[in-house]
PDB file of C-alpha atoms in Angstrom:
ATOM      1  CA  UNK A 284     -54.453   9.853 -34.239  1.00  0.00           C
ATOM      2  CA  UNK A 285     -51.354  11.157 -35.600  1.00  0.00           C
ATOM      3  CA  UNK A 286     -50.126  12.256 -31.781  1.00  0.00           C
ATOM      4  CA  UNK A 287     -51.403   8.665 -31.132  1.00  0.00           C
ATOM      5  CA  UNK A 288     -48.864   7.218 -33.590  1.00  0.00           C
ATOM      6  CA  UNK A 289     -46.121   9.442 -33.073  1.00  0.00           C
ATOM      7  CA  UNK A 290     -46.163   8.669 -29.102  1.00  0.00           C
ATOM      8  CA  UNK A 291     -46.643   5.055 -30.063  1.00  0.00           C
ATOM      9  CA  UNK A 292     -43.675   4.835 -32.243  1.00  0.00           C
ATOM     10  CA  UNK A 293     -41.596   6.345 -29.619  1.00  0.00           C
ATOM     11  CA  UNK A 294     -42.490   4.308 -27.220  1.00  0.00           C
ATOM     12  CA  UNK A 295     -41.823   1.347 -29.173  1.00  0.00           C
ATOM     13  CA  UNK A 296     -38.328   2.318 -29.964  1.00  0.00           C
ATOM     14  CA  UNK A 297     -37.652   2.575 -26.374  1.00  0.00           C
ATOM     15  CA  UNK A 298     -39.093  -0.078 -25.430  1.00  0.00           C
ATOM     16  CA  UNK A 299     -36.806  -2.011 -27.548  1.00  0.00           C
ATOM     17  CA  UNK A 300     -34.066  -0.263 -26.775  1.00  0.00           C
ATOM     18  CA  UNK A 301     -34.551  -0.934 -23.111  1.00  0.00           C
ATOM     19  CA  UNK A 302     -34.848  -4.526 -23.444  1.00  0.00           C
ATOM     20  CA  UNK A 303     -31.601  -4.624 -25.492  1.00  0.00           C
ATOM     21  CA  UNK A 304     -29.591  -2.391 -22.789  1.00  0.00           C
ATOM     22  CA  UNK A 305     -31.000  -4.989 -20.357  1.00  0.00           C
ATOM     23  CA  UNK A 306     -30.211  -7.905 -22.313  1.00  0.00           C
ATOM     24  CA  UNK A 307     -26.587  -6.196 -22.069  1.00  0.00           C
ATOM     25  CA  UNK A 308     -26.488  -5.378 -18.731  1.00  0.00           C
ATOM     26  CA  UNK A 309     -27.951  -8.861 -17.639  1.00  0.00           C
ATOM     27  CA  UNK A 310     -24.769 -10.560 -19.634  1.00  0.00           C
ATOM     28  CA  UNK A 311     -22.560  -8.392 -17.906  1.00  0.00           C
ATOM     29  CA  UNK A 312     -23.808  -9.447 -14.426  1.00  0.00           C
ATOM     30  CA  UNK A 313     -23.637 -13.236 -15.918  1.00  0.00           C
ATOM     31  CA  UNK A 314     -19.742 -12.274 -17.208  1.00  0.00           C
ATOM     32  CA  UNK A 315     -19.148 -11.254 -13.829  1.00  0.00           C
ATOM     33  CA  UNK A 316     -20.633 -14.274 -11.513  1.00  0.00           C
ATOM     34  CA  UNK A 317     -18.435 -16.518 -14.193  1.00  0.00           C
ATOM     35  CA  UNK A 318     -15.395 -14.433 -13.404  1.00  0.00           C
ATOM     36  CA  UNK A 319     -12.890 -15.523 -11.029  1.00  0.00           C
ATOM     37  CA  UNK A 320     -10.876 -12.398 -10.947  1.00  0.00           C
ATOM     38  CA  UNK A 321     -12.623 -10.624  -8.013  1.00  0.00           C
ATOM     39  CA  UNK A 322     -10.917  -7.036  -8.845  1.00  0.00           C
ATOM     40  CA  UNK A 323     -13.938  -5.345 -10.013  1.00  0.00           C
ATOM     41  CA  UNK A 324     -11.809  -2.288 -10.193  1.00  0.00           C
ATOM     42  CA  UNK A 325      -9.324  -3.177 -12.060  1.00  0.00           C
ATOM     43  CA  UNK A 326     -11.248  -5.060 -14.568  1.00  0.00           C
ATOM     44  CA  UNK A 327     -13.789  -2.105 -14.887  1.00  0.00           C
ATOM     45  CA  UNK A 328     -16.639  -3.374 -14.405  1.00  0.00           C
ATOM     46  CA  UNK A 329     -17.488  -0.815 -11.944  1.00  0.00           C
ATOM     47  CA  UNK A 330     -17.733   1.515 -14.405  1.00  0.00           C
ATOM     48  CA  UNK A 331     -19.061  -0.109 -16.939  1.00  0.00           C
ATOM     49  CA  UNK A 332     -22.094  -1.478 -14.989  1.00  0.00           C
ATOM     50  CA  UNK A 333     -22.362   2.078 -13.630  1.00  0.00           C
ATOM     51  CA  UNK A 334     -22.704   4.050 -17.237  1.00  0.00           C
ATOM     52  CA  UNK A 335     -25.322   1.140 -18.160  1.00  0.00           C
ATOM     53  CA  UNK A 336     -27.467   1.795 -15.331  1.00  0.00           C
ATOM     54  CA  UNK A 337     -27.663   5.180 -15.678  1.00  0.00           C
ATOM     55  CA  UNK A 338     -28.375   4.782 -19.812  1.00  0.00           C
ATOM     56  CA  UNK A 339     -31.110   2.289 -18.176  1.00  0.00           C
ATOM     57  CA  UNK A 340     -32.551   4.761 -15.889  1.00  0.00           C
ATOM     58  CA  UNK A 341     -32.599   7.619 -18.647  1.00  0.00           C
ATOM     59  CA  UNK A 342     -34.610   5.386 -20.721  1.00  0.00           C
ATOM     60  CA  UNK A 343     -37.098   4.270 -18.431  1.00  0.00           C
ATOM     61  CA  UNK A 344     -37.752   7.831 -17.571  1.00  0.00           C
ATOM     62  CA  UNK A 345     -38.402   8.859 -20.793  1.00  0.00           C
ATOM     63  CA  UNK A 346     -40.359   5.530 -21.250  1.00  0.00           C
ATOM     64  CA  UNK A 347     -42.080   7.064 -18.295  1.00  0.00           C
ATOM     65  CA  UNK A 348     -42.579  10.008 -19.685  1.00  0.00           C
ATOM     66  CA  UNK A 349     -44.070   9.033 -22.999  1.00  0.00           C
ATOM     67  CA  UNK A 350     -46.335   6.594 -21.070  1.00  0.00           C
ATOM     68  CA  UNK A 351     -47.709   9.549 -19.114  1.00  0.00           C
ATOM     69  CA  UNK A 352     -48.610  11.164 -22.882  1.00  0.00           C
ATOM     70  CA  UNK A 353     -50.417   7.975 -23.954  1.00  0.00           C
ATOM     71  CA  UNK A 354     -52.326   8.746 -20.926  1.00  0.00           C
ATOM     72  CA  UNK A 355     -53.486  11.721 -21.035  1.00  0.00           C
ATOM     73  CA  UNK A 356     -55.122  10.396 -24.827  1.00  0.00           C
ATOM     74  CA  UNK A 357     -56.244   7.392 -22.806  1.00  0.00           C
ATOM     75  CA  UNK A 358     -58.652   9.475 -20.729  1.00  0.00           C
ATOM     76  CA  UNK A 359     -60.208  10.953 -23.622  1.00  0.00           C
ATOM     77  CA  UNK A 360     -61.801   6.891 -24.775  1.00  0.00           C
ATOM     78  CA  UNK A 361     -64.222   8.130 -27.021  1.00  0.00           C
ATOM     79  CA  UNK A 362     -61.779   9.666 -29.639  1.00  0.00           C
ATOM     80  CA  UNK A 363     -59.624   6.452 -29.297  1.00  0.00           C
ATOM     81  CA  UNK A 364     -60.701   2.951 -30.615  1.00  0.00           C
ATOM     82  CA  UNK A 365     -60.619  -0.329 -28.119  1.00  0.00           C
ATOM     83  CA  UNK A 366     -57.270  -1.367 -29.747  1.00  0.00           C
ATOM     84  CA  UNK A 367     -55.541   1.845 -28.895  1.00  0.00           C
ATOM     85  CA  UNK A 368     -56.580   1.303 -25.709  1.00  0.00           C
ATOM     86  CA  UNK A 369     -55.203  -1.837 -25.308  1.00  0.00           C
ATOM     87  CA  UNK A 370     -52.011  -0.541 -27.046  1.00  0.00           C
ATOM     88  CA  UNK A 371     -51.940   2.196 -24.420  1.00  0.00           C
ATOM     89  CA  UNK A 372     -52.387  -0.030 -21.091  1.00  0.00           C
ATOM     90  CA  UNK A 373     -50.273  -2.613 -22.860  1.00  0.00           C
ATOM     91  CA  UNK A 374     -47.283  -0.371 -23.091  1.00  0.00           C
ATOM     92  CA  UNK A 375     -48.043   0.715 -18.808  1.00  0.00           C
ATOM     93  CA  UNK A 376     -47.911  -2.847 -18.275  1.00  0.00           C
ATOM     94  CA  UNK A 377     -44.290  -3.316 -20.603  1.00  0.00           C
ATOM     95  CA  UNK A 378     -43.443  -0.509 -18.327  1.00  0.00           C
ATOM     96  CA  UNK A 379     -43.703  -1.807 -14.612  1.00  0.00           C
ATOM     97  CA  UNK A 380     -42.464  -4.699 -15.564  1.00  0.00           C
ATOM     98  CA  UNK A 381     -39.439  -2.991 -17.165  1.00  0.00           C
ATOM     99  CA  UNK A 382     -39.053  -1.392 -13.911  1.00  0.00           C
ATOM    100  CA  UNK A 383     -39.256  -4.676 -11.964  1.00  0.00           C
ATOM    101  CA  UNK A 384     -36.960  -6.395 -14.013  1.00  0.00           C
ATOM    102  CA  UNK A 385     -34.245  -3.368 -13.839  1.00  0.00           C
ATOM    103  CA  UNK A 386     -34.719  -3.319 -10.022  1.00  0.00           C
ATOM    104  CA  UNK A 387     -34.173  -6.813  -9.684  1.00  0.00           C
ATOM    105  CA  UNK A 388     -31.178  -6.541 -11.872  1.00  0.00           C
ATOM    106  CA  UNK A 389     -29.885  -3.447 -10.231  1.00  0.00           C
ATOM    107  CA  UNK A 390     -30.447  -5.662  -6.856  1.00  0.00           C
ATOM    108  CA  UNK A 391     -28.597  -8.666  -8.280  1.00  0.00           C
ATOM    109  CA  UNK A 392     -25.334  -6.504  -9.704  1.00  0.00           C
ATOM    110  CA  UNK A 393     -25.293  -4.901  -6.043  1.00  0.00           C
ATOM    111  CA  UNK A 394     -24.575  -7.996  -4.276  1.00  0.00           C
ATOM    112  CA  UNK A 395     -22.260  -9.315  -7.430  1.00  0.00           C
ATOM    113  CA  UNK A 396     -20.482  -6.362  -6.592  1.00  0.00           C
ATOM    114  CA  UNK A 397     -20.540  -6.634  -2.917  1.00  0.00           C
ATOM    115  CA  UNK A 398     -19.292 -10.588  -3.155  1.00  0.00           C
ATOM    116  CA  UNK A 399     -16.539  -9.451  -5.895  1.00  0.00           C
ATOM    117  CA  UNK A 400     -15.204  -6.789  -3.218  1.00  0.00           C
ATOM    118  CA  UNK A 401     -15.782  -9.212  -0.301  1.00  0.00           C
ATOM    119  CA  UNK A 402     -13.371 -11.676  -2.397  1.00  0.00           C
ATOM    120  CA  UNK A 403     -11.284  -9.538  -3.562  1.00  0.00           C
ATOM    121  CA  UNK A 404     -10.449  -8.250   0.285  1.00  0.00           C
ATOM    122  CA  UNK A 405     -10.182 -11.704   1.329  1.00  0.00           C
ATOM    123  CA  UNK A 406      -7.667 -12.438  -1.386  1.00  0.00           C
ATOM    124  CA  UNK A 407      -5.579  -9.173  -0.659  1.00  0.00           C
ATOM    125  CA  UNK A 408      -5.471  -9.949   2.494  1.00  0.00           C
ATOM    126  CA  UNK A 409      -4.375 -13.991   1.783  1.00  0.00           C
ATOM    127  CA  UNK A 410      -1.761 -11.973  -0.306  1.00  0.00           C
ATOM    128  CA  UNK A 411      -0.818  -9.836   2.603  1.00  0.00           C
ATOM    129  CA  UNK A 412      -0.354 -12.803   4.584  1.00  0.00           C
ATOM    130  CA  UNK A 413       1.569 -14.944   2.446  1.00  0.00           C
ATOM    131  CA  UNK A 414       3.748 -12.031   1.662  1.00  0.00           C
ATOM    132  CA  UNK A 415       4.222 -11.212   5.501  1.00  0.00           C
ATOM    133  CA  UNK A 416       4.963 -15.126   6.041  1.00  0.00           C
ATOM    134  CA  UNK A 417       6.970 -15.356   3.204  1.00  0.00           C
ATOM    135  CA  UNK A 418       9.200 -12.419   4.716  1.00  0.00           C
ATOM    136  CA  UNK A 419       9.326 -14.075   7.635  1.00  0.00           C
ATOM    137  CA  UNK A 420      10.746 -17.141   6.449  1.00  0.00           C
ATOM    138  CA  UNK A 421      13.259 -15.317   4.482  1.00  0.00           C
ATOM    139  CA  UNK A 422      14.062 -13.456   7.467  1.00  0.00           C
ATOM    140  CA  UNK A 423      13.858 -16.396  10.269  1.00  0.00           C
ATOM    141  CA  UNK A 424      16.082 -18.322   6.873  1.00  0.00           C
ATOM    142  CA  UNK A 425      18.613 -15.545   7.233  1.00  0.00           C
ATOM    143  CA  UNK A 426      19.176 -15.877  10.952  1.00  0.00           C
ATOM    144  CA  UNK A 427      19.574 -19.951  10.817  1.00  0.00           C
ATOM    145  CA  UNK A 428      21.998 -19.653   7.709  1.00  0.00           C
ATOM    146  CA  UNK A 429      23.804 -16.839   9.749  1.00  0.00           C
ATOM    147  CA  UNK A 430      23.890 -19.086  12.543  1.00  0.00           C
ATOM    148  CA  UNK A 431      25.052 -21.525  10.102  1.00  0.00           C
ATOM    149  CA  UNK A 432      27.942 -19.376   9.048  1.00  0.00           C
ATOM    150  CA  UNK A 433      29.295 -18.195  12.762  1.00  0.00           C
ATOM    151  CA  UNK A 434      29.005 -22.047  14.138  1.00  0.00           C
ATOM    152  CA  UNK A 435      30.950 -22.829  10.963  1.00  0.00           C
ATOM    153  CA  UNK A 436      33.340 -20.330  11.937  1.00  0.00           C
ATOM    154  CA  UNK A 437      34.043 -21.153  15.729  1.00  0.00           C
ATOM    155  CA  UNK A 438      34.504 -24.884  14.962  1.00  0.00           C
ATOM    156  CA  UNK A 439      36.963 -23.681  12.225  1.00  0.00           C
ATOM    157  CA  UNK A 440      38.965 -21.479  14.607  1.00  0.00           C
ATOM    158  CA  UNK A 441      38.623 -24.490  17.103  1.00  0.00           C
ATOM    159  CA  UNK A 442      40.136 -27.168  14.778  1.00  0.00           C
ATOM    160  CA  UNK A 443      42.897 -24.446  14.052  1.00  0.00           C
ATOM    161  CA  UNK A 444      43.383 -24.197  17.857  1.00  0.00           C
ATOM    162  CA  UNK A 445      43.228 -28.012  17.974  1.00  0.00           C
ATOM    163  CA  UNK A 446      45.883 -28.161  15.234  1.00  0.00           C
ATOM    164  CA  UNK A 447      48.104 -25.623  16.733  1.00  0.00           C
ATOM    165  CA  UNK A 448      48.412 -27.589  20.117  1.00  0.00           C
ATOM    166  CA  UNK A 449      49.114 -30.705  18.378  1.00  0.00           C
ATOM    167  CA  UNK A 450      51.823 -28.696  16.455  1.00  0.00           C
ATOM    168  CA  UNK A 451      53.664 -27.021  19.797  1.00  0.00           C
ATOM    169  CA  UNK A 452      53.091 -30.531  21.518  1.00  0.00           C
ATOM    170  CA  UNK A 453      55.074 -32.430  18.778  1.00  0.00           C
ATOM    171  CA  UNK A 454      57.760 -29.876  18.698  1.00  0.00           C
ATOM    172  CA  UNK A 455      58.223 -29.937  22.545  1.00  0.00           C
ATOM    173  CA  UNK A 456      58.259 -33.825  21.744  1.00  0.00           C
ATOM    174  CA  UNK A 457      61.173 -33.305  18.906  1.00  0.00           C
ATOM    175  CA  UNK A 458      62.899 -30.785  21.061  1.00  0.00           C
ATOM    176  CA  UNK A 459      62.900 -33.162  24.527  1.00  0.00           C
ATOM    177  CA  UNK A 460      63.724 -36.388  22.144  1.00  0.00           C
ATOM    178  CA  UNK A 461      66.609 -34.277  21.123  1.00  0.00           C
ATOM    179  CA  UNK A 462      67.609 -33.024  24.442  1.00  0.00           C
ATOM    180  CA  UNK A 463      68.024 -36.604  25.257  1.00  0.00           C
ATOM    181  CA  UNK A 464      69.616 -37.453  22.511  1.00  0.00           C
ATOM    182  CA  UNK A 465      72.453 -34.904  23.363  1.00  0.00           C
ATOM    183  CA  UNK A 466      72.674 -35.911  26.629  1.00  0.00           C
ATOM    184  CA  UNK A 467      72.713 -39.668  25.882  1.00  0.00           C
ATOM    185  CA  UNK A 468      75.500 -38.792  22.894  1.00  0.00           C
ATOM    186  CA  UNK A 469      77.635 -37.006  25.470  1.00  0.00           C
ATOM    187  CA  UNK A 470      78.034 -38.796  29.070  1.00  0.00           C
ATOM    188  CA  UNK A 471      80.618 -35.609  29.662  1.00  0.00           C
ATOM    189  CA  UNK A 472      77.945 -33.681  30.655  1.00  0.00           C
ATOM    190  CA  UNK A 473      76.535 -36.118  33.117  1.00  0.00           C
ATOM    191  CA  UNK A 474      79.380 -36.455  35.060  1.00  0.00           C
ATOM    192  CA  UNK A 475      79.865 -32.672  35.260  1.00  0.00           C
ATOM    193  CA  UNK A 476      76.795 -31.626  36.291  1.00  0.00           C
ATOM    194  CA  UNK A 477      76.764 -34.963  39.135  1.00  0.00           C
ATOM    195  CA  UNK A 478      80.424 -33.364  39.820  1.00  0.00           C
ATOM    196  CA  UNK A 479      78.808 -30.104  40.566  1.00  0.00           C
ATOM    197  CA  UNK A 480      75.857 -30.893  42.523  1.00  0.00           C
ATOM    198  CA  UNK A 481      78.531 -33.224  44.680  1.00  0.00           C
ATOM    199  CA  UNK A 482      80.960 -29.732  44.864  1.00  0.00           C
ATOM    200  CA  UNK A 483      77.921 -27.600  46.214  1.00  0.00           C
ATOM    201  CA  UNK A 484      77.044 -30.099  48.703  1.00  0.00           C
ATOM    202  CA  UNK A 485      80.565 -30.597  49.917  1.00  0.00           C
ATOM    203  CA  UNK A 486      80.780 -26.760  50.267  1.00  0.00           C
ATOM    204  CA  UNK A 487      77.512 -26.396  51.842  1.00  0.00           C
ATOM    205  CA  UNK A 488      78.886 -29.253  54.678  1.00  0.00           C
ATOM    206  CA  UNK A 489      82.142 -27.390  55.397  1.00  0.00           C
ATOM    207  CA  UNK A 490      80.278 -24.109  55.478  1.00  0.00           C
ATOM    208  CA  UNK A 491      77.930 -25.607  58.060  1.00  0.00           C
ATOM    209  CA  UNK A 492      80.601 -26.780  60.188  1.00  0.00           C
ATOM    210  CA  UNK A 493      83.003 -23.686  60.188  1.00  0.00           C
ATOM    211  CA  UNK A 494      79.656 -21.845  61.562  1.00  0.00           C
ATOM    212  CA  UNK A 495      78.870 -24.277  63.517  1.00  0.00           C
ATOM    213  CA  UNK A 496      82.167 -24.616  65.400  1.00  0.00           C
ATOM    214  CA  UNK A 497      82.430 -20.344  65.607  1.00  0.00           C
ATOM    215  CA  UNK A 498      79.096 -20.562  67.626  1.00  0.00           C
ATOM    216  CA  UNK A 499      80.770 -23.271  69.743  1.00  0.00           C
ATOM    217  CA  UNK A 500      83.966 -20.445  70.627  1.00  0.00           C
ATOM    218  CA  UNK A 501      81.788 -18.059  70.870  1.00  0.00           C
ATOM    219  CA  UNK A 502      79.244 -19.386  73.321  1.00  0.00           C
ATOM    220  CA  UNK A 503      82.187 -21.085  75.647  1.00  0.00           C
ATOM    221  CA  UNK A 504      84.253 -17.598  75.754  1.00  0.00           C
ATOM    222  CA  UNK A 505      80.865 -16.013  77.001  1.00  0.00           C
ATOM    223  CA  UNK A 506      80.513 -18.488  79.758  1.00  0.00           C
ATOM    224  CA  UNK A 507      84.303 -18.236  80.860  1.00  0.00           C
TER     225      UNK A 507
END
């Protein structure tokens, strides 16, 4: 009986402290599916979920274990009264469904994990993207405000351009208004320049003629 007890007890406390490792883990799968971070790296939980599994698994063993003790009493019945017998299968049945409940758990935290890394990759990669198309707006932004800048800069130098003809075209204005002006102030120089256009044309006559009459000699001395 005293083995009896001793295995009992031991049982018991693992028992309990299985359910409460559970209870644990169970929240921390509920913490998670609440979560809306998705990084179950950076958060942790990886790790966290990982050590409490394998605390989980240690103590089912030994659960296990002890369970495997209260059965080798078990098949010795006629030592053991009907209500250690019951205690005995009772504690086989707390155990497979121990090990149900943990395998269900483990199955649930597996795809908790598996939809945290699923979102977590989807949201890098809307991060990627917005960062790529943010860059690309910046850059495509750069171009058009460069653009900006060199259109800005030809219809400067074109308005300078602009400006500089009108310039040059009112000082060949000022400059023929004031050629005029001269001309109109001094009639002098009029009559000179009509009297030297009339002495060139004069000169160009006689010149014509005195040519004109030394082909004339010359052609009637040839003949003669």
């Amino acid at each position: 009986m005293s083995n009896y007890d001793s295995l009992h007890r031991q049982c018991r406390t693992l028992e309990n402290l299985f359910d409460a490792k559970l209870t644990s883990y169970s929240q921390l799968l509920s913490a998670r599916s609440h979560s809306h971070t998705g990084d179950v790296e950076a958060d942790g939980s990886t790790e966290r979920w990982q050590d409490m599994q394998m605390e989980l698994d240690e103590l089912l063993e030994k659960i296990e274990e002890t369970n495997e003790q209260l059965g080798i009493l078990a098949n010795t019945p006629e030592l053991l009264s009907p209500s250690i017998l019951r205690a005995i299968e009772r504690h086989r049945e707390l155990y497979r469904d121990n090990l149900r409940e943990l395998n269900r758990t483990k199955a649930s935290v597996k795809q908790a994990m598996e939809q945290a890394n699923l979102l977590s990759g989807v949201r890098n990669d809307i991060d990627a993207y917005k960062s790529s198309a943010g860059d690309s707006l910046l850059a495509e932004r750069g171009r058009i405000d460069s653009s900006h800048r060199m259109t800005d800069e030809l219809l400067d130098q074109a308005y300078e351009t602009r400006s500089e003809f009108s310039r040059q075209r009112t000082s060949l204005g000022n400059i023929n208004t004031r050629m005029m002006g001269v001309m109109h102030k001094m009639p002098g120089i009029n009559n000179l320049v009509s009297m030297i256009k009339t002495r060139r044309r004069r000169d160009s006559i006689i010149m014509g003629v005195l040519i004109g009459v030394c082909v004339i000699i010359i052609l009637t001395y040839l003949w003669h």
